[in-house]
JSON list of C-alpha atoms in Angstrom, two decimals:
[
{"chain": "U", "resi": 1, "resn": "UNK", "atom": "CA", "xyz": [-12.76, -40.07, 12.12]},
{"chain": "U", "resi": 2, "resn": "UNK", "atom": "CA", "xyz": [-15.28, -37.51, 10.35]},
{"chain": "U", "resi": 3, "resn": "UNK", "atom": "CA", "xyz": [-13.20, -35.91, 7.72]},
{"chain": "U", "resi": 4, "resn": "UNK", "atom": "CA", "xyz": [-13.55, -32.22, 8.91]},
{"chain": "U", "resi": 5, "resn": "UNK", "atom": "CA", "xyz": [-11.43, -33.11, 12.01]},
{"chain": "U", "resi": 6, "resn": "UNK", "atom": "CA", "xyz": [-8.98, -34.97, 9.76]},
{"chain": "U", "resi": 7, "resn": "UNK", "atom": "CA", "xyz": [-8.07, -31.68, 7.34]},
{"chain": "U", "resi": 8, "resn": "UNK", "atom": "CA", "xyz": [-8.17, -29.38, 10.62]},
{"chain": "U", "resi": 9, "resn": "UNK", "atom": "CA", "xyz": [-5.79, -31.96, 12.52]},
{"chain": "U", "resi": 10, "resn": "UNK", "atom": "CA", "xyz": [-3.46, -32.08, 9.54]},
{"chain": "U", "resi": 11, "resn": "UNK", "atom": "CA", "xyz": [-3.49, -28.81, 9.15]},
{"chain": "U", "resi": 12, "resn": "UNK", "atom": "CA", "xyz": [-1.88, -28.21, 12.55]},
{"chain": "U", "resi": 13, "resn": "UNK", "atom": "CA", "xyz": [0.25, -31.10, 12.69]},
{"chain": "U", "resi": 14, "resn": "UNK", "atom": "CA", "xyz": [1.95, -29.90, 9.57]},
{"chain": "U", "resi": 15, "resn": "UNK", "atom": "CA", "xyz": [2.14, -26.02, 11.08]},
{"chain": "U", "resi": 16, "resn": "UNK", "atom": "CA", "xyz": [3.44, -27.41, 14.29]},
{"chain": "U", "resi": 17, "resn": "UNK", "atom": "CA", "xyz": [5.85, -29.53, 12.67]},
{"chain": "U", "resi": 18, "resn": "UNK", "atom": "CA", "xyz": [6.46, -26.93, 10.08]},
{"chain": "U", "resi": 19, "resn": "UNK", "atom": "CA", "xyz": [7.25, -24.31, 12.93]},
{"chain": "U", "resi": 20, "resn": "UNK", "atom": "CA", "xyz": [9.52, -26.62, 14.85]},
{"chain": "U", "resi": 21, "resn": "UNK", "atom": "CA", "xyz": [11.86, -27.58, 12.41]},
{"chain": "U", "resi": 22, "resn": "UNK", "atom": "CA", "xyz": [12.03, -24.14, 10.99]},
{"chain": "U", "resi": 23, "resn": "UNK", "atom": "CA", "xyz": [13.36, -22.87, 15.08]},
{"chain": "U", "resi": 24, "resn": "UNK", "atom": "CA", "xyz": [16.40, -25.19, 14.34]},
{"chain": "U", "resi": 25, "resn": "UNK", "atom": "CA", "xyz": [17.13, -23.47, 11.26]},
{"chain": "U", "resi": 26, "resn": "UNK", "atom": "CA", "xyz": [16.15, -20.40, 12.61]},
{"chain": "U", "resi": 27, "resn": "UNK", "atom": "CA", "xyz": [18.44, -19.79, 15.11]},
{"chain": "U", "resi": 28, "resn": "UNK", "atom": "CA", "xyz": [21.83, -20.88, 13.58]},
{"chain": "U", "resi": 29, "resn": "UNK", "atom": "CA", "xyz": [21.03, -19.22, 10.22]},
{"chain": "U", "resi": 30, "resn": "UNK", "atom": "CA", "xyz": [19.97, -15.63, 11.69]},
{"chain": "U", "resi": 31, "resn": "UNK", "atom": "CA", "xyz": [23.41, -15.84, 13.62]},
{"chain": "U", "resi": 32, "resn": "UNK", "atom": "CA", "xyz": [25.09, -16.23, 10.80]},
{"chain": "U", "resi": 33, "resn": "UNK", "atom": "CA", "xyz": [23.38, -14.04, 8.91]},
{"chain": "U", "resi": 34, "resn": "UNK", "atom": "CA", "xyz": [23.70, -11.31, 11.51]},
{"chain": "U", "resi": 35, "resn": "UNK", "atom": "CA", "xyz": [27.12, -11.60, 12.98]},
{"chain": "U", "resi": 36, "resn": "UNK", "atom": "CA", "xyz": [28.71, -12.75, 9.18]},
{"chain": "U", "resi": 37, "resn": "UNK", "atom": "CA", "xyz": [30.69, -10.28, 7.55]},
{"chain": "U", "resi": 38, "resn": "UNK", "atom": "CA", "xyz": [31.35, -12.45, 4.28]},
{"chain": "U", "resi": 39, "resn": "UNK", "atom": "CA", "xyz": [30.68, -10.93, 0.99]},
{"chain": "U", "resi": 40, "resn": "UNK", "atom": "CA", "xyz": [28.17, -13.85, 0.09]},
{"chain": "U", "resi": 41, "resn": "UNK", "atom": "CA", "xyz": [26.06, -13.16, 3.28]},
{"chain": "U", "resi": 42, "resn": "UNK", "atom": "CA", "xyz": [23.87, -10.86, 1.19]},
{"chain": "U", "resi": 43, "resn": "UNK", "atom": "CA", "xyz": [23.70, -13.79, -1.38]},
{"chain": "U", "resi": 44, "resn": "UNK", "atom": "CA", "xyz": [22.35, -16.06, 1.23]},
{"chain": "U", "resi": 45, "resn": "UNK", "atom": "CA", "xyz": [20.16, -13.75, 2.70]},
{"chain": "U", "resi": 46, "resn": "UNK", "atom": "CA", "xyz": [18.25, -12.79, -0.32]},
{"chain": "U", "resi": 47, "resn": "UNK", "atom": "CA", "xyz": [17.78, -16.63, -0.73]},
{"chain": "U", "resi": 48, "resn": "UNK", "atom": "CA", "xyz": [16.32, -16.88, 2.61]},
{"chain": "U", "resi": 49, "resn": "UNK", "atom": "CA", "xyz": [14.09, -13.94, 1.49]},
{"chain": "U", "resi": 50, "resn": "UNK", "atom": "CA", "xyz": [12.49, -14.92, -1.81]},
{"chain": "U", "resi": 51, "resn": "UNK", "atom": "CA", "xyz": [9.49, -16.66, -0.56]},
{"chain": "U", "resi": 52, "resn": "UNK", "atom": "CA", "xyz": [8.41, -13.12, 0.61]},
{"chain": "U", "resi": 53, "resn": "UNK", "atom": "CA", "xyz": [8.28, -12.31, -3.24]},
{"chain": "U", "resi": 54, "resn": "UNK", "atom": "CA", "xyz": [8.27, -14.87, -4.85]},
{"chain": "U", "resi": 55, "resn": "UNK", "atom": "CA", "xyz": [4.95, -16.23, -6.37]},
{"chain": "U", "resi": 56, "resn": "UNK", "atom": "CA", "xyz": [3.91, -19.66, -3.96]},
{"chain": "U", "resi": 57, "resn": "UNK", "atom": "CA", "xyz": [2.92, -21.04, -7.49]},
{"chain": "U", "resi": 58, "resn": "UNK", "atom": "CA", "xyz": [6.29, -20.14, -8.94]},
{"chain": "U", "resi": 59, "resn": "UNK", "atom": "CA", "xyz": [8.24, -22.18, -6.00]},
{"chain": "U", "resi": 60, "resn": "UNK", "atom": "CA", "xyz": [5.48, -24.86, -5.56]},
{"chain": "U", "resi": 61, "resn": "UNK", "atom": "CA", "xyz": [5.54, -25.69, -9.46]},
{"chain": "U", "resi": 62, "resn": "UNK", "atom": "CA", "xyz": [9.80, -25.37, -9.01]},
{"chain": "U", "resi": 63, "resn": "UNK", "atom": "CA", "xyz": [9.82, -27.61, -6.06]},
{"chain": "U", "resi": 64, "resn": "UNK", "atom": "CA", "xyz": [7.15, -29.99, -7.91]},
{"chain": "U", "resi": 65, "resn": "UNK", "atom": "CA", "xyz": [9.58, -30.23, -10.96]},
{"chain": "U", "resi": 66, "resn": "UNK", "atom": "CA", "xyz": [12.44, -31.23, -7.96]},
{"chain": "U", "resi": 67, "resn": "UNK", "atom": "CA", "xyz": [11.45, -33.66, -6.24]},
{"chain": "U", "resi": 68, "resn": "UNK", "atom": "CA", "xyz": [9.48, -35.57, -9.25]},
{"chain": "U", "resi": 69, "resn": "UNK", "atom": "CA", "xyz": [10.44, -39.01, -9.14]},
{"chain": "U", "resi": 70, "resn": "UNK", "atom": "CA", "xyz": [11.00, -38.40, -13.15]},
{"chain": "U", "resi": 71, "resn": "UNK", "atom": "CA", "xyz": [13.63, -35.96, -12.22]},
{"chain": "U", "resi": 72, "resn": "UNK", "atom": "CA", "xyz": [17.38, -36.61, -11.31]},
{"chain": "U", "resi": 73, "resn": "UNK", "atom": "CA", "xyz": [17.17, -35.06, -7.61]},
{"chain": "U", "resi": 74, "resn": "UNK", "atom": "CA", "xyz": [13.22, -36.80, -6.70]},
{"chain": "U", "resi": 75, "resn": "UNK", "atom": "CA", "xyz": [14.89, -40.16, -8.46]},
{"chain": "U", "resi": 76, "resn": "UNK", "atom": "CA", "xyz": [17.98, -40.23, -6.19]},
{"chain": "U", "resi": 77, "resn": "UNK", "atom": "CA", "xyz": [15.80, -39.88, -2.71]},
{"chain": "U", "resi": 78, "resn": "UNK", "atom": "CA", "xyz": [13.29, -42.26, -4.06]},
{"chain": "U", "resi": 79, "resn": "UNK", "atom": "CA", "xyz": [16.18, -45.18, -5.09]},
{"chain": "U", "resi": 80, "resn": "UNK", "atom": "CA", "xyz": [18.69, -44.39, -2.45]},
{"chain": "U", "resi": 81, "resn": "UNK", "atom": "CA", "xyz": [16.26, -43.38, 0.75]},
{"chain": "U", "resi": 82, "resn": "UNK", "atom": "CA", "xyz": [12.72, -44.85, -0.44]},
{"chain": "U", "resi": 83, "resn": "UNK", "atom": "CA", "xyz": [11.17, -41.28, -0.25]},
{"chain": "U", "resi": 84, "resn": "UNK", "atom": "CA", "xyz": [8.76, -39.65, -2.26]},
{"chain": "U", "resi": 85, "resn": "UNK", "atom": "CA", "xyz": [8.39, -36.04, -1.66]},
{"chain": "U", "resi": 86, "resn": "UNK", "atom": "CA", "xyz": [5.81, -35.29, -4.29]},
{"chain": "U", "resi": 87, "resn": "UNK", "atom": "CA", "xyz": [2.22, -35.69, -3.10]},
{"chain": "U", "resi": 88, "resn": "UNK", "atom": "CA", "xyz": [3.17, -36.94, 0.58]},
{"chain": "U", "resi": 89, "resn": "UNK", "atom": "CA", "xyz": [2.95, -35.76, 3.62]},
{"chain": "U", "resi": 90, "resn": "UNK", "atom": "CA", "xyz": [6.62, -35.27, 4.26]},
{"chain": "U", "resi": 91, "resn": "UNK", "atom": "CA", "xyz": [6.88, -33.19, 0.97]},
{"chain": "U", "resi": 92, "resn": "UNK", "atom": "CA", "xyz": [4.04, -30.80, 2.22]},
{"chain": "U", "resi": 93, "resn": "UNK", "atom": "CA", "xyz": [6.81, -30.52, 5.43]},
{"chain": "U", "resi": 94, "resn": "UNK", "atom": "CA", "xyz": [9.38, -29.36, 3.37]},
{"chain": "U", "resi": 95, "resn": "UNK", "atom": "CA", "xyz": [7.88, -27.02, 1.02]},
{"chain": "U", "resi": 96, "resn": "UNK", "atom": "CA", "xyz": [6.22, -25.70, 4.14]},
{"chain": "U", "resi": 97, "resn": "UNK", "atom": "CA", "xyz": [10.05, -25.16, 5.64]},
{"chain": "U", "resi": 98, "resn": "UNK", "atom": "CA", "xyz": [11.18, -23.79, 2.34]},
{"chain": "U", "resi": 99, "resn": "UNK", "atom": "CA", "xyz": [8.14, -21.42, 1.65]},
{"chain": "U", "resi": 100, "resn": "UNK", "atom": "CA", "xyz": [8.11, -20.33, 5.54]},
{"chain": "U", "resi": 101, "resn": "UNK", "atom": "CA", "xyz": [11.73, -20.01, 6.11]},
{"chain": "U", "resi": 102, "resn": "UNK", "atom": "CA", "xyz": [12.02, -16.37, 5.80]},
{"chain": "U", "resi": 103, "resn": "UNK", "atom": "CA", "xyz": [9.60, -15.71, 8.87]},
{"chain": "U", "resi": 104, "resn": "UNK", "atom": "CA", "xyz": [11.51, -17.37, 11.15]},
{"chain": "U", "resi": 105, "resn": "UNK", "atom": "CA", "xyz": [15.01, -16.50, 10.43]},
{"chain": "U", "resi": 106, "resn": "UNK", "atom": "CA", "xyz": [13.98, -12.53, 9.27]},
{"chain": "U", "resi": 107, "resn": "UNK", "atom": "CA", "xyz": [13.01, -11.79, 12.89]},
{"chain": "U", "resi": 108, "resn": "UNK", "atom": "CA", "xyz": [16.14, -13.91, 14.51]},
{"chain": "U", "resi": 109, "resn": "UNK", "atom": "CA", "xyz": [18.36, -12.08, 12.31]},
{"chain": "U", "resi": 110, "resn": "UNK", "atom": "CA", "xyz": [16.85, -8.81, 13.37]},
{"chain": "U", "resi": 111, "resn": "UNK", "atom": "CA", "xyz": [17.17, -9.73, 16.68]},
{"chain": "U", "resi": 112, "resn": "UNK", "atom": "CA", "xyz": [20.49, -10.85, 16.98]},
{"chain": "U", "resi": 113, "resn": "UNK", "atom": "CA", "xyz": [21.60, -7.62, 15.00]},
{"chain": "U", "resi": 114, "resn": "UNK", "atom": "CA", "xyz": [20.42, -5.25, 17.61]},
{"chain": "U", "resi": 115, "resn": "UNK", "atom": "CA", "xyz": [22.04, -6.70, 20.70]},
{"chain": "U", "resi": 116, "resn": "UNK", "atom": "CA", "xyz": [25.39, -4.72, 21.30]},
{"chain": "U", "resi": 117, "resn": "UNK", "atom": "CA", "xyz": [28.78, -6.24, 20.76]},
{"chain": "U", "resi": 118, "resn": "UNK", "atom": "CA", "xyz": [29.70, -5.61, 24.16]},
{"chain": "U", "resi": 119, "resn": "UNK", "atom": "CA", "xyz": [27.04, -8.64, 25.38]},
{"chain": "U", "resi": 120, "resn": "UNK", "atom": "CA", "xyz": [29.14, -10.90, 23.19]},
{"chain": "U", "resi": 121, "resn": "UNK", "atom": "CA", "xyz": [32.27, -9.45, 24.69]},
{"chain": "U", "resi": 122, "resn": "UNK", "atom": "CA", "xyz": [32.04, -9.48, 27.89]},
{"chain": "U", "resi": 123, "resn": "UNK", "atom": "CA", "xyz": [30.83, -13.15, 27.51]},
{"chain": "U", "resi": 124, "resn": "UNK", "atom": "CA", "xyz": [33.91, -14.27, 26.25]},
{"chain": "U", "resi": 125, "resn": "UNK", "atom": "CA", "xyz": [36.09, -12.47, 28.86]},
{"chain": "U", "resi": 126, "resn": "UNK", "atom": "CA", "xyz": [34.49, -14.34, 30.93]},
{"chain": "U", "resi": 127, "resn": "UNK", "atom": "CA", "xyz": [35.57, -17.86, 29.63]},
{"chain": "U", "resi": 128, "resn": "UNK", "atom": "CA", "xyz": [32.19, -18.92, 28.34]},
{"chain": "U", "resi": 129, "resn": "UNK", "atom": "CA", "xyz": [32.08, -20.90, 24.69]},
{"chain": "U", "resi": 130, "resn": "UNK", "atom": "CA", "xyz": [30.34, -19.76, 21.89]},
{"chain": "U", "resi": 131, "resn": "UNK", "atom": "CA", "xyz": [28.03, -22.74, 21.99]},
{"chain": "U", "resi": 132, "resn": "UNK", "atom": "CA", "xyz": [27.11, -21.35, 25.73]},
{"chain": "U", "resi": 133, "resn": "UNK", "atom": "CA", "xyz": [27.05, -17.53, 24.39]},
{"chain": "U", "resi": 134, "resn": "UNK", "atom": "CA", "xyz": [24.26, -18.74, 22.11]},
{"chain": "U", "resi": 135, "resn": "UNK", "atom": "CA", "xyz": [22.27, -20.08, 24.59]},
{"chain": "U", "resi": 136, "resn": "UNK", "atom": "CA", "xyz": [22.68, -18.90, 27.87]},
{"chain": "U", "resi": 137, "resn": "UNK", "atom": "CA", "xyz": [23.19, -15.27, 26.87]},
{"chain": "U", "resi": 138, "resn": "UNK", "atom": "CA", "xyz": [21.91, -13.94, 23.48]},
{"chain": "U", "resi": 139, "resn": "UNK", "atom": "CA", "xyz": [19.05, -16.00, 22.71]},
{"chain": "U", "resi": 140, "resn": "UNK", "atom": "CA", "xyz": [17.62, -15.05, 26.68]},
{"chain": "U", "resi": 141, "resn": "UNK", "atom": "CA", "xyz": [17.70, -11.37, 25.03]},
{"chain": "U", "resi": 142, "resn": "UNK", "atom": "CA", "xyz": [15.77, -11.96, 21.66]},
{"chain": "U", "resi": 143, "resn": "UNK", "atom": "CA", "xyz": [12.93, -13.61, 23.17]},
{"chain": "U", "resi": 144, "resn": "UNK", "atom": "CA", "xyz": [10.69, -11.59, 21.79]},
{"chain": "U", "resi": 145, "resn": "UNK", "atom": "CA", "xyz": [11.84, -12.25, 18.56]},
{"chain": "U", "resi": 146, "resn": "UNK", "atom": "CA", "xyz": [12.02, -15.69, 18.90]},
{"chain": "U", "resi": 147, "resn": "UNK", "atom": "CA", "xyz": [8.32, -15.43, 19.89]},
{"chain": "U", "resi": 148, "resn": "UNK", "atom": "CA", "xyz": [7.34, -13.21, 16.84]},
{"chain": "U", "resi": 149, "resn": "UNK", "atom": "CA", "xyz": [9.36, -15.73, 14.43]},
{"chain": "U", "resi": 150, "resn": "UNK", "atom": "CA", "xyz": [7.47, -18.53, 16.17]},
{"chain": "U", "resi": 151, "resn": "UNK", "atom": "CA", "xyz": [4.02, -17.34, 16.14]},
{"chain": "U", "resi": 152, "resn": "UNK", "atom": "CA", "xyz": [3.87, -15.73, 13.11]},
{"chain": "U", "resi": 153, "resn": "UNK", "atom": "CA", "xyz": [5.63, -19.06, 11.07]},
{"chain": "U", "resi": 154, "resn": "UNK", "atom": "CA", "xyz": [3.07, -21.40, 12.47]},
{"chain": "U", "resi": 155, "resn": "UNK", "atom": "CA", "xyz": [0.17, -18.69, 11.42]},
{"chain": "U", "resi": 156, "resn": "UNK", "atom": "CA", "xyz": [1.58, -18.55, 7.92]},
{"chain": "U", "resi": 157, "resn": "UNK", "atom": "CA", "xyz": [1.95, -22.27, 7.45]},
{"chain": "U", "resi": 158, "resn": "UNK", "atom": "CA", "xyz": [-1.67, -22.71, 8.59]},
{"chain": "U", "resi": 159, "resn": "UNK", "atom": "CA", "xyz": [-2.95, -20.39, 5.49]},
{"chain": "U", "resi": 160, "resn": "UNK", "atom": "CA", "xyz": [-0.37, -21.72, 2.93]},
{"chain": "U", "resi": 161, "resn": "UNK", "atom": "CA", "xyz": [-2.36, -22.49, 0.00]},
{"chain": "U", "resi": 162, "resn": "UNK", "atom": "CA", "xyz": [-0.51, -22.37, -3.42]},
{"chain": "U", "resi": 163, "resn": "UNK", "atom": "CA", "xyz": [3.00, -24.02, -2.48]},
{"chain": "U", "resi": 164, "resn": "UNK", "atom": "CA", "xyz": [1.24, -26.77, -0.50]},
{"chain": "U", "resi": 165, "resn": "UNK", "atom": "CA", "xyz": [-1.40, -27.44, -3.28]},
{"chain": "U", "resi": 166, "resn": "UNK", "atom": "CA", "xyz": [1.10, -27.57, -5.96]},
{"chain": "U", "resi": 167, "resn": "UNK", "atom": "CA", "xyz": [3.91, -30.05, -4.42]},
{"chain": "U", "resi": 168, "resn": "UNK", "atom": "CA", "xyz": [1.24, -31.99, -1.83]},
{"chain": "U", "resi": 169, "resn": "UNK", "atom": "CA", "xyz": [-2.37, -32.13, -4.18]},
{"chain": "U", "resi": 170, "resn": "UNK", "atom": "CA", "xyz": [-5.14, -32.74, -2.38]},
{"chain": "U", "resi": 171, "resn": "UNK", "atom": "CA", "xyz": [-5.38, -36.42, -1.06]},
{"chain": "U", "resi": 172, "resn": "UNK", "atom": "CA", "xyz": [-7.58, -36.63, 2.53]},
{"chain": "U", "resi": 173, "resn": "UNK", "atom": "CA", "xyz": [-5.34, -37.58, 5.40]},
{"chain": "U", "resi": 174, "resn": "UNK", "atom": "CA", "xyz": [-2.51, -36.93, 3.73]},
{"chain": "U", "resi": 175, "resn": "UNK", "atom": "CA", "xyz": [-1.69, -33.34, 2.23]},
{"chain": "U", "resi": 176, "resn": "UNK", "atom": "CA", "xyz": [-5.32, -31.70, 2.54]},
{"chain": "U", "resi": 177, "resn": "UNK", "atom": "CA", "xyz": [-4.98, -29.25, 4.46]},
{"chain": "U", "resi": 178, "resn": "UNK", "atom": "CA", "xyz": [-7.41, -26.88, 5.88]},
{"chain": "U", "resi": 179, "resn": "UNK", "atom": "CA", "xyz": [-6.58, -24.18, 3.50]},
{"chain": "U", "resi": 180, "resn": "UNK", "atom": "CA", "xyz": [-6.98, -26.63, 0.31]},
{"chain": "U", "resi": 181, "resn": "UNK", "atom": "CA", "xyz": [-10.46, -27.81, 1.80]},
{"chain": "U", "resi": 182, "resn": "UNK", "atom": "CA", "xyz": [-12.31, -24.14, 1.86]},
{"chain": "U", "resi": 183, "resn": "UNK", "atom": "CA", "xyz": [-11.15, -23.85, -2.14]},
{"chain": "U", "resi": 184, "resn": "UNK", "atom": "CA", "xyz": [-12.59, -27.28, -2.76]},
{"chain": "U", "resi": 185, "resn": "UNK", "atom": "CA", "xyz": [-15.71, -26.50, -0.71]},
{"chain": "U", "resi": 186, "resn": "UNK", "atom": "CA", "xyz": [-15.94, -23.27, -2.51]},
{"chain": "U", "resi": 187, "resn": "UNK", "atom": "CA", "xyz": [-15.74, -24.71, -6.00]},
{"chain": "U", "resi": 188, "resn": "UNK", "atom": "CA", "xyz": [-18.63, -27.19, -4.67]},
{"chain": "U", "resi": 189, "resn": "UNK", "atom": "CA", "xyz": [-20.39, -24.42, -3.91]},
{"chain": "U", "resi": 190, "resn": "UNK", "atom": "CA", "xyz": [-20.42, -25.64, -0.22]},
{"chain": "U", "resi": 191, "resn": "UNK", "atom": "CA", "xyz": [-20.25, -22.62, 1.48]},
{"chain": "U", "resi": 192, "resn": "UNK", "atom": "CA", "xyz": [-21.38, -23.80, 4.59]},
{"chain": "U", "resi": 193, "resn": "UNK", "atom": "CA", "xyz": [-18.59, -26.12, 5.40]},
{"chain": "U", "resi": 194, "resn": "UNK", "atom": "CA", "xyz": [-16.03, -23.72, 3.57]},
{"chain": "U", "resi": 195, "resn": "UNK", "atom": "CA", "xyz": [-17.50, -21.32, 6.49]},
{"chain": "U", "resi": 196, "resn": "UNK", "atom": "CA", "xyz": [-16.46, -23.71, 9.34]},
{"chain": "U", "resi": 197, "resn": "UNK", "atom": "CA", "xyz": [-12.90, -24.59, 8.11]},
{"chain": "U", "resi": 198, "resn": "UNK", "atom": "CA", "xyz": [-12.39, -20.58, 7.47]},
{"chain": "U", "resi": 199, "resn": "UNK", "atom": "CA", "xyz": [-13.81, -19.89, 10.75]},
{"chain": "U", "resi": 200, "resn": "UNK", "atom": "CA", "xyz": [-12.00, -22.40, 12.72]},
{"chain": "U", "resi": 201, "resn": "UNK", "atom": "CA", "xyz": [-8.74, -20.90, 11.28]},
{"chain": "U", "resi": 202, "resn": "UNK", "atom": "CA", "xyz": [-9.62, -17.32, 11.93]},
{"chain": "U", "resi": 203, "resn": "UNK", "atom": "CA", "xyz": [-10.33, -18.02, 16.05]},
{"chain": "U", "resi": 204, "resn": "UNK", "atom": "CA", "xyz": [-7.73, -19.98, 16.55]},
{"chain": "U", "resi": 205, "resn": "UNK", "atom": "CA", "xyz": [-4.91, -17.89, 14.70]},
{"chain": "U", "resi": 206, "resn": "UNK", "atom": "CA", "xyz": [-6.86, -14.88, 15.80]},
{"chain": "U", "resi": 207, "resn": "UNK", "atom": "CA", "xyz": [-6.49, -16.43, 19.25]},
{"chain": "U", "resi": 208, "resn": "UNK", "atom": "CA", "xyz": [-2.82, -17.13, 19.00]},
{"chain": "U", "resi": 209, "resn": "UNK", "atom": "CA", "xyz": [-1.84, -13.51, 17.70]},
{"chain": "U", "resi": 210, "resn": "UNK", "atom": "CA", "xyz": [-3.73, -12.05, 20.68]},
{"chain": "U", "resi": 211, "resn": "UNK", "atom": "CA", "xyz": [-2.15, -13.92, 23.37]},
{"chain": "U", "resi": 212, "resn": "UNK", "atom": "CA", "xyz": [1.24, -13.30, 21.93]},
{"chain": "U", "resi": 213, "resn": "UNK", "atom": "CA", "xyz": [0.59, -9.50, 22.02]},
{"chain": "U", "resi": 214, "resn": "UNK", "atom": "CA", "xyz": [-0.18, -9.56, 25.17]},
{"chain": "U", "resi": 215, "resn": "UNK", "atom": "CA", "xyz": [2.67, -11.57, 26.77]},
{"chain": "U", "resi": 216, "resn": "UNK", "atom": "CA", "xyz": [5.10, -9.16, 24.72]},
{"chain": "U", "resi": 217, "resn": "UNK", "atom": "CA", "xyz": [3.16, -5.88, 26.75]},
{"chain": "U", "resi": 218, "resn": "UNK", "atom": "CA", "xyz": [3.69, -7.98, 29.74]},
{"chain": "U", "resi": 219, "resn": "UNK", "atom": "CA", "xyz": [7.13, -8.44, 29.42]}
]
């Protein structure tokens, strides 16, 4: 398969990927974080949050240092589970998660918090679990920000560039991604092909953003 299609196939496999796991997380975490009233919630929630500030060299070089098979945490998954997280494609997944985990759960969070009490309330009165709350009544009325943590995760994975080239390299088929391919091509001086892969991106993100716009002023 011509190598172009490779990267720009990867590239969406890991957003995809990247996006779904991130919904799972997602949704439990911004309940908690919304409906918590512990003293530590600010704790976790300014975890959740660093990636926003944090430099994606800072955490890729950090999570590098992890999961290093010379290191005690990247020696215990490679001797007790056979896995290598440090220039694979499962350790491109999870610093994706890590680095992208704040644009999922910021807009769930958000969401949850501005539903009133009474939705919750008058739920329960009426026998329903919490397990059945969660899904048949509060996440029906955050679908829009289910949508925006959705869309706009699976755009930011795509353009990842610093995290991803730090834990994942640069090995075709593997962990180059689309983003990592336009600063190769640049170096080369290939600026047509860097053109292509930046051009692909921008329709088909561009794309994406539009049609969610547009379902949320249809709604």
């Amino acid at each position: 398969m011509d190598s172009f299609l490779v990267t720009i196939l990867l590239t969406f496999k890991v957003a995809l990927i990247t996006t779904l796991i991130l919904l799972f997380i997602g949704i439990p975490l911004g309940y908690f974080l919304a409906f918590s009233k512990s003293r530590f919630t600010p704790i976790l929630e300014a975890i959740v949050s660093m990636p926003l500030v944090l430099p994606p060299s800072v955490l890729g070089f950090y999570l590098l240092v992890a999961f290093s098979p010379q290191n005690a945490f990247g020696s215990f998954l490679l001797e007790t589970f056979n896995l290598k997280l440090v220039f694979s494609f499962y350790g491109l997944i999870v610093g994706s998660v890590i680095f992208s985990l704040p644009f999922m759960v910021n807009p769930i969070q958000a969401g949850f918090a501005t539903l009133p009490k009474s939705l919750y309330e008058a739920a329960l009165t009426l026998g329903k679990g919490r397990l059945s709350i969660l899904l048949k009544v509060l996440l029906p009325n955050i679908s829009k920000s289910l949508l925006v943590g959705i869309v706009v995760s699976f755009a930011h994975t795509i353009g990842e560039f610093g995290v991803v080239m730090m834990i994942g390299g640069n090995i075709e088929g593997v962990t180059r991604v689309a983003s990592i391919a336009i600063y190769d091509e640049v170096e080369a001086l290939n600026y047509s092909l860097a053109h292509k892969y930046a051009l692909i991106l921008f329709i088909i993100t561009f794309s994406i953003l539009l049609l969610t716009f547009y379902l949320k002023k249809s709604k």
